[in-house]
Each structure stands twice: as structure tokens, then as C-alpha cells.
mmCIF file of C-alpha atoms in Angstrom:
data_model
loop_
_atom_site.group_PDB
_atom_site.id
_atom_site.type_symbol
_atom_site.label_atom_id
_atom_site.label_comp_id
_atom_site.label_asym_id
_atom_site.label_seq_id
_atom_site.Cartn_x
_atom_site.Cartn_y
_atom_site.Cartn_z
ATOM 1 C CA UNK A 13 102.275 106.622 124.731
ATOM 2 C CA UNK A 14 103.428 108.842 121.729
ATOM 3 C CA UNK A 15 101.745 109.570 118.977
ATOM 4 C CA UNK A 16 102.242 106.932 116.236
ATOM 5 C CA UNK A 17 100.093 105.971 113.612
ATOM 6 C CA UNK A 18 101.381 101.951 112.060
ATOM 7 C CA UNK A 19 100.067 101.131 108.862
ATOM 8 C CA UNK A 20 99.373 97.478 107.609
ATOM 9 C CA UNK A 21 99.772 96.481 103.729
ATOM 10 C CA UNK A 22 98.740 92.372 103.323
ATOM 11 C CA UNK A 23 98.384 89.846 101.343
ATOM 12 C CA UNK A 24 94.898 87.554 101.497
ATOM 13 C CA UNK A 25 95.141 85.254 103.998
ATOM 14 C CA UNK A 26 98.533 86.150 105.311
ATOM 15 C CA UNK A 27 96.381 87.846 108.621
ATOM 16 C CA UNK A 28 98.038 90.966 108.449
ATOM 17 C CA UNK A 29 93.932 92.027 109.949
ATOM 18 C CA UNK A 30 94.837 89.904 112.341
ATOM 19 C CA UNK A 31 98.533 91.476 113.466
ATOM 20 C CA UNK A 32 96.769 94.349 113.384
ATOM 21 C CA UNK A 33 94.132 94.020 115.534
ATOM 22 C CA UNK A 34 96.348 91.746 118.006
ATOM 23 C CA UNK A 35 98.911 94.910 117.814
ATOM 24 C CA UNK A 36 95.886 97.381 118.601
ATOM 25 C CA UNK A 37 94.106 95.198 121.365
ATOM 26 C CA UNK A 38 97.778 94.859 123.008
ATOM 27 C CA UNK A 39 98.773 98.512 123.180
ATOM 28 C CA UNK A 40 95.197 99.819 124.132
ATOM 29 C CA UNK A 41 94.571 101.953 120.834
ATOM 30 C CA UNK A 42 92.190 102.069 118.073
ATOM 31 C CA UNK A 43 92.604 100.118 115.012
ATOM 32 C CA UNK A 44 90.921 101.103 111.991
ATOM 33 C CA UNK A 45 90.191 98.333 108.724
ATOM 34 C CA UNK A 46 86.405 98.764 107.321
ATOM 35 C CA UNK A 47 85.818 101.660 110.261
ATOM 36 C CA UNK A 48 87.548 104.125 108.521
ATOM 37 C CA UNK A 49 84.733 104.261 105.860
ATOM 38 C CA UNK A 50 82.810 106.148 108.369
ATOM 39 C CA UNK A 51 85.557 108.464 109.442
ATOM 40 C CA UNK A 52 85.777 109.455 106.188
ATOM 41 C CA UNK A 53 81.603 109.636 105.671
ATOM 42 C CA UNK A 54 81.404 111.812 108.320
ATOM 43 C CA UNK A 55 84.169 114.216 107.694
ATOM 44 C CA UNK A 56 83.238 114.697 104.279
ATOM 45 C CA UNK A 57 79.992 114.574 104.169
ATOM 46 C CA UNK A 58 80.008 112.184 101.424
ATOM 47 C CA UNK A 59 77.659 109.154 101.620
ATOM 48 C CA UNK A 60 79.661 106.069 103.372
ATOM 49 C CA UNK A 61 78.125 103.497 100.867
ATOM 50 C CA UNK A 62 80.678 104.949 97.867
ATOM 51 C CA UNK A 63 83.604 104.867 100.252
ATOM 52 C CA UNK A 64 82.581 101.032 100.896
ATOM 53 C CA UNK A 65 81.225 100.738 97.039
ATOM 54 C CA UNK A 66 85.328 101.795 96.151
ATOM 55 C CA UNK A 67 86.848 100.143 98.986
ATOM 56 C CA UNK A 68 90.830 98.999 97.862
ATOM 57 C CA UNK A 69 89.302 97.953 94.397
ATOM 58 C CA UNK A 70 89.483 100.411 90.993
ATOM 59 C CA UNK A 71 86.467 99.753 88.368
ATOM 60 C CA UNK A 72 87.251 97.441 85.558
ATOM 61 C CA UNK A 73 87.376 99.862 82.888
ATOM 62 C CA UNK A 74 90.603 101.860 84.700
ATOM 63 C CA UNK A 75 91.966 98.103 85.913
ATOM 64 C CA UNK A 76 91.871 96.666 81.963
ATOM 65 C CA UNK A 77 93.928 99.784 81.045
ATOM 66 C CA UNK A 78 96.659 99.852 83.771
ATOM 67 C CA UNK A 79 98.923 97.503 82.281
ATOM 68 C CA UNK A 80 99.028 99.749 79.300
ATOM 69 C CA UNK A 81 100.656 102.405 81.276
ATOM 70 C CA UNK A 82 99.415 105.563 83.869
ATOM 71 C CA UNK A 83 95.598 105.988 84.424
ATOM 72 C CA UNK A 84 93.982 107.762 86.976
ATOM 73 C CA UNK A 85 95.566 110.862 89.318
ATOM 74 C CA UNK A 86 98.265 110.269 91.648
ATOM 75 C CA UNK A 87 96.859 111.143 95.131
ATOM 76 C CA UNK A 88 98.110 114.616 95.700
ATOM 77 C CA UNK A 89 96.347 115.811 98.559
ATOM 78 C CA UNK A 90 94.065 118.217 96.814
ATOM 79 C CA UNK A 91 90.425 117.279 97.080
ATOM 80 C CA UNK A 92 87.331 118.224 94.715
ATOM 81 C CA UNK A 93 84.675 120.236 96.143
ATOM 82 C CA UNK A 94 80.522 120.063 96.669
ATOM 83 C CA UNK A 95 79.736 120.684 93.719
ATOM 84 C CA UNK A 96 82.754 120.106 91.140
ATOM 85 C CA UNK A 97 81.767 117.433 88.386
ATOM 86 C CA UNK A 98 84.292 114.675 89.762
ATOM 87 C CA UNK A 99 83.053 115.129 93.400
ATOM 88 C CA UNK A 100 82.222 111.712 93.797
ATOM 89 C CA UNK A 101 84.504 110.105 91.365
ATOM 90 C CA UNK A 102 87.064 107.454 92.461
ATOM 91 C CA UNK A 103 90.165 109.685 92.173
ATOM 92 C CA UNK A 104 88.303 111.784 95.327
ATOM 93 C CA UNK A 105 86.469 109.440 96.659
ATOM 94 C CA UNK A 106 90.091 108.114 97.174
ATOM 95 C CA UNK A 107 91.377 111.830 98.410
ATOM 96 C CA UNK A 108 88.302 111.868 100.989
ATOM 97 C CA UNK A 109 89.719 108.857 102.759
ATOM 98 C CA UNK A 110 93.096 109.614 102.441
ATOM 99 C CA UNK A 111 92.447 112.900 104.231
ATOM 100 C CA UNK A 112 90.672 110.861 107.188
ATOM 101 C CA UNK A 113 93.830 108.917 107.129
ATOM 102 C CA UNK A 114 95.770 112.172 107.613
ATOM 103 C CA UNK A 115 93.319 113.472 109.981
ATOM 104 C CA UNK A 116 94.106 110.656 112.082
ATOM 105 C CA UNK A 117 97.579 110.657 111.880
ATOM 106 C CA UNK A 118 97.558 114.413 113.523
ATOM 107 C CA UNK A 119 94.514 113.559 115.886
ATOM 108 C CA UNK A 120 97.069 112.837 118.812
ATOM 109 C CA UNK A 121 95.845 109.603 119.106
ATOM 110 C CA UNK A 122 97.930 106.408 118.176
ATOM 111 C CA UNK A 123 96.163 103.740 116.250
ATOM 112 C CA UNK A 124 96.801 101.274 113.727
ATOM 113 C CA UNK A 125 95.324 101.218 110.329
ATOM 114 C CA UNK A 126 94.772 98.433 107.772
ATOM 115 C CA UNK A 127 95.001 99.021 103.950
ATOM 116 C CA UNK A 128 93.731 101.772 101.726
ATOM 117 C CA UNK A 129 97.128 102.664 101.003
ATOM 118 C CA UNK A 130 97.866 104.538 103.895
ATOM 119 C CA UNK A 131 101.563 103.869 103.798
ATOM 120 C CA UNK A 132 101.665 106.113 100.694
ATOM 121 C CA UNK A 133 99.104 109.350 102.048
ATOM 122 C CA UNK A 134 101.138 108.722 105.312
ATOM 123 C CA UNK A 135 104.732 108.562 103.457
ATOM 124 C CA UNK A 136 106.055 112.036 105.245
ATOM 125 C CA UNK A 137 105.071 112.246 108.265
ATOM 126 C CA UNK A 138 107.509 111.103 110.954
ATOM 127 C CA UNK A 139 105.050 109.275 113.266
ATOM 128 C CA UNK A 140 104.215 106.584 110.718
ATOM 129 C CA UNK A 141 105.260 103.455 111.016
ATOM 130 C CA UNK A 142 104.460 101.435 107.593
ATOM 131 C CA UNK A 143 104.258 97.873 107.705
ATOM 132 C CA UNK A 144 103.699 95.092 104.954
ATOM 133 C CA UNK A 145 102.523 91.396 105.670
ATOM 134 C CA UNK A 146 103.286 88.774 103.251
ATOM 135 C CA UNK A 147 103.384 84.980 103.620
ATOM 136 C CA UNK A 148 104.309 81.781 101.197
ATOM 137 C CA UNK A 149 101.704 80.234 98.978
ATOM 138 C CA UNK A 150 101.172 77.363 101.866
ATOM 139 C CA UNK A 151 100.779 79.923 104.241
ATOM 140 C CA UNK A 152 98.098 81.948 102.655
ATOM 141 C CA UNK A 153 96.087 79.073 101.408
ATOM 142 C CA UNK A 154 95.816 77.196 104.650
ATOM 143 C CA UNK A 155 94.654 81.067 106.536
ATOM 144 C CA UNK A 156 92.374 81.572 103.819
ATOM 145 C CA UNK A 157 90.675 78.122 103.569
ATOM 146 C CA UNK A 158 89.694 79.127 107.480
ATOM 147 C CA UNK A 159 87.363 81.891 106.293
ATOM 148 C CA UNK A 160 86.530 80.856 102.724
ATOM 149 C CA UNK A 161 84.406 77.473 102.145
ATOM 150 C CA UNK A 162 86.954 77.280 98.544
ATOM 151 C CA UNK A 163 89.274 74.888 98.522
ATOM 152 C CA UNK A 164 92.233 73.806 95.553
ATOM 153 C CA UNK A 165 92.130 75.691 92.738
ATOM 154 C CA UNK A 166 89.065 77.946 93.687
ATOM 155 C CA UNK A 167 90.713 78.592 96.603
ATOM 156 C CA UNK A 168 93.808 79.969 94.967
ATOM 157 C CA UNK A 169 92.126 81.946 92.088
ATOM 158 C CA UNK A 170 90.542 83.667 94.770
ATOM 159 C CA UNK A 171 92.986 84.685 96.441
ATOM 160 C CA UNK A 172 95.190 86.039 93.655
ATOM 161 C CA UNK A 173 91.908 87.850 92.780
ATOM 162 C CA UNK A 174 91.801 89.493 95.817
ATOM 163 C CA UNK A 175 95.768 90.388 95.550
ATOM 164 C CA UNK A 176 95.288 91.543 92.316
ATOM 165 C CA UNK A 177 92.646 94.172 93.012
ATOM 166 C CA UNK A 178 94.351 95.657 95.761
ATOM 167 C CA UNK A 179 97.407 95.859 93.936
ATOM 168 C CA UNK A 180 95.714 97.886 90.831
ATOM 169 C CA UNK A 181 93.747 99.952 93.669
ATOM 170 C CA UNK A 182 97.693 100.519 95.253
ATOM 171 C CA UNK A 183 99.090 101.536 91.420
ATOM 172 C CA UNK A 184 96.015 103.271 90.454
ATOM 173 C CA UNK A 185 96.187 105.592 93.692
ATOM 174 C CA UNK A 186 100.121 105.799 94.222
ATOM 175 C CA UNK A 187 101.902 105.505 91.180
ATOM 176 C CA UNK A 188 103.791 102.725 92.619
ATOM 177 C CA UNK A 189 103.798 98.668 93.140
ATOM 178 C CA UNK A 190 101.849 97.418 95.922
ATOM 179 C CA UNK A 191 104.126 94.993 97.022
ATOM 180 C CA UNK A 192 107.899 96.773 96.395
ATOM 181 C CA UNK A 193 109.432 96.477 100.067
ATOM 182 C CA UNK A 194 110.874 100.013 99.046
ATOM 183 C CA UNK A 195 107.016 101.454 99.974
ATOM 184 C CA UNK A 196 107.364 100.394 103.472
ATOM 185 C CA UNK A 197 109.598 100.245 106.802
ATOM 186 C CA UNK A 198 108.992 96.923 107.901
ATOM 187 C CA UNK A 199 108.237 93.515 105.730
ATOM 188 C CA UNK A 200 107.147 90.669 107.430
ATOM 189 C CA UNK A 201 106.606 87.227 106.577
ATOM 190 C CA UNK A 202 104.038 85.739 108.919
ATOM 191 C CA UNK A 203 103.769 82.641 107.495
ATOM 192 C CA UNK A 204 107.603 82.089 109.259
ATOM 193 C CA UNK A 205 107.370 84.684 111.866
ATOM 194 C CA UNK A 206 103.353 83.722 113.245
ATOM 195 C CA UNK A 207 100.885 86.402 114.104
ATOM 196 C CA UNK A 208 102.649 86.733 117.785
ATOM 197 C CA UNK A 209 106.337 87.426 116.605
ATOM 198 C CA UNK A 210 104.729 89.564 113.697
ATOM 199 C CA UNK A 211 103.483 92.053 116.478
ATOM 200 C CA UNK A 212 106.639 91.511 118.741
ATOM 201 C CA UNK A 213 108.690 92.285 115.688
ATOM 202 C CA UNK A 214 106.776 95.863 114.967
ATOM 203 C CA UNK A 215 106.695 96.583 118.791
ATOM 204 C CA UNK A 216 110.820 96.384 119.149
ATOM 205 C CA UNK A 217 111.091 98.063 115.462
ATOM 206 C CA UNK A 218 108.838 100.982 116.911
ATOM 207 C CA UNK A 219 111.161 101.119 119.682
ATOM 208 C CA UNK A 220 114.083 101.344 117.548
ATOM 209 C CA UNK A 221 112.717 104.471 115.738
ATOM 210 C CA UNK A 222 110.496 106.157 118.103
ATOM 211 C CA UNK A 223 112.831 105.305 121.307
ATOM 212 C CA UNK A 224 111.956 102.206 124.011
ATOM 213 C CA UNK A 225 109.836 104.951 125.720
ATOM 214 C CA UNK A 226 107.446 104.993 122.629
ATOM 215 C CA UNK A 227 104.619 102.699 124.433
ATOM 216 C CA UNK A 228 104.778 104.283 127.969
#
């Protein structure tokens, strides 16, 4: 199997976890959601508990203040060092994951990873496939009322909580809007497609790009 590395932006409760781990348990590689906290940990030495303490959420103070316009660095690829004042501040907290993200990408070894905006740290190299789930209002509510006892109104608020936090962790990171199909290859709406199309439809796109000898 070549060497691809397929990256999954969702929406709460549209299962883009789930596409993702279907996609992963189907082809035989590793799939990395929460995992890559201790990827990261480990090759930065860097206590895992801030990578999960800053996991695809920005702290209040920086969220109040994006609306107002840029806050935060842009993920460049430069990382602080031992040492260095900001060493364990969000903006490198941020570059230590990205760079496990990277790390993974040139590992040789295909996988599939959820989130943490690695469709953007991933955005030039030629073996990633970047991937967006979305779903209707319907949709989203009736997935997330499976996992959450909230129901109505609760239910909703929560969910647009959840939305809106990874979409100011996206902006605060990137730059750029979370869910602007321009950020990715592939948009799909699960709530239409189901979970099983949703990984058919990234398996024939992959074969599209990468050539129908991609999974062999």
C-alpha cells in the first residue's frame, strides 16, 4: 500500500471518528484521534497532559478576542526550544503536535488522522489526502443524542459549543475558517452519504489521485 496519510475535519456528531476509524480498520493501518497526544509527548519530551489540557480548544482569553481580528501565530513550522519562555505555551504546544503530525506523514506508514488541524500542517505534502465531514442539523442531533444523555435544546447548545471551539482552535492555529471546503480535498455529508459510502467515497477519491493501485 503507498504511503498516504488522510486527514479527517468533523462536525459533532456527524461521526467523522467513526469514518475514520471504519476507513483505518478496513485498510489495515493506524488511525490516530486522542493517540496522537502521546506521539507528540514522547517526541518532544513535553508532558502529554498539556497536549490533552490544549487539545482542539484555544483558552478563553485568545477565543473572546478572535472575532476582533488576528491573535495568536500562524503555525509556521518553527518550534520553541527547552528552555525559551513560550516553551510550553499554546502557540508550541500546537507546533509540537503538528510536527508529530509531520513526522507521521514521512514515517512510511499510511494512517488516518482525526482533527488537530492536520489538513493545514499537512497542506504540501503530496501524500495527504484531507477530508471534511459535515452533516444537517437532524443528522448531527440524532448521532449526538447516542453518546450524550442531552436532549432538545441542551442537546444543541452543546453541540454548537463543541463546533465552535474547534473552529476558533482551526482560526487560531491556521489563519483560516474551519469549515471553508477550500481547506480540504474531499467534503462529505454523512448525514446523506452514511458512514459506509463516506469511506467508499474517500477509498475511490484516493484512487483517483494516488492511482487504483494506491491500496495494494
Amino acid at each position: 500500500m503507498k504511503n498516504i496519510v488522510i486527514t479527517i475535519a468533523r462536525q459533532y456528531g456527524s461521526g467523522g471518528r467513526t469514518v475514520g476509524k471504519m476507513l483505518a480498520e478496513e485498510l489495515g493501518i493506524h488511525y490516530y484521534d486522542k493517540e496522537l497526544s502521546k506521539v507528540a509527548s514522547e517526541l518532544s519530551g513535553i508532558n502529554e497532559g498539556l497536549f490533552i489540557d490544549a487539545d482542539e480548544k484555544v483558552k478563553s482569553k485568545w477565543a473572546s478576542k478572535l472575532s476582533f481580528g488576528r491573535v495568536g501565530k500562524i503555525y509556521d513550522g518553527s518550534k520553541a526550544k527547552p528552555g525559551d519562555a513560550d516553551f510550553t505555551s499554546d502557540e508550541n504546544i500546537f507546533s509540537n503536535q503538528a510536527a508529530a503530525i509531520r513526522y507521521l506523514a514521512e514515517k512510511g506508514e499510511p494512517c488516518v488522522i482525526v482533527g488537530r488541524c492536520a489538513d493545514f500542517v499537512l497542506k504540501d505534502y503530496d501524500n495527504a489526502l484531507r477530508v471534511f465531514v459535515h452533516a444537517d442539523h437532524d443528522f448531527l442531533m440524532q448521532e449526538a443524542g447516542k453518546v450524550q444523555s442531552l436532549t432538545g435544546k441542551d442537546l444543541e447548545k452543546f453541540i454548537a459549543q463543541i463546533d465552535k471551539a474547534r473552529a476558533e482552535y482551526y482560526e487560531f492555529h491556521t489563519g483560516k475558517e474551519w469549515t471553508d471546503a477550500r481547506n480540504y480535498d474531499l467534503c462529505l455529508n454523512s448525514g446523506v452519504l452514511g458512514f459506509d459510502k463516506c469511506v467508499e467515497a474517500i477509498k475511490a477519491y484516493a484512487k483517483v489521485r494516488f492511482g487504483e493501485d494506491v491500496f495494494a
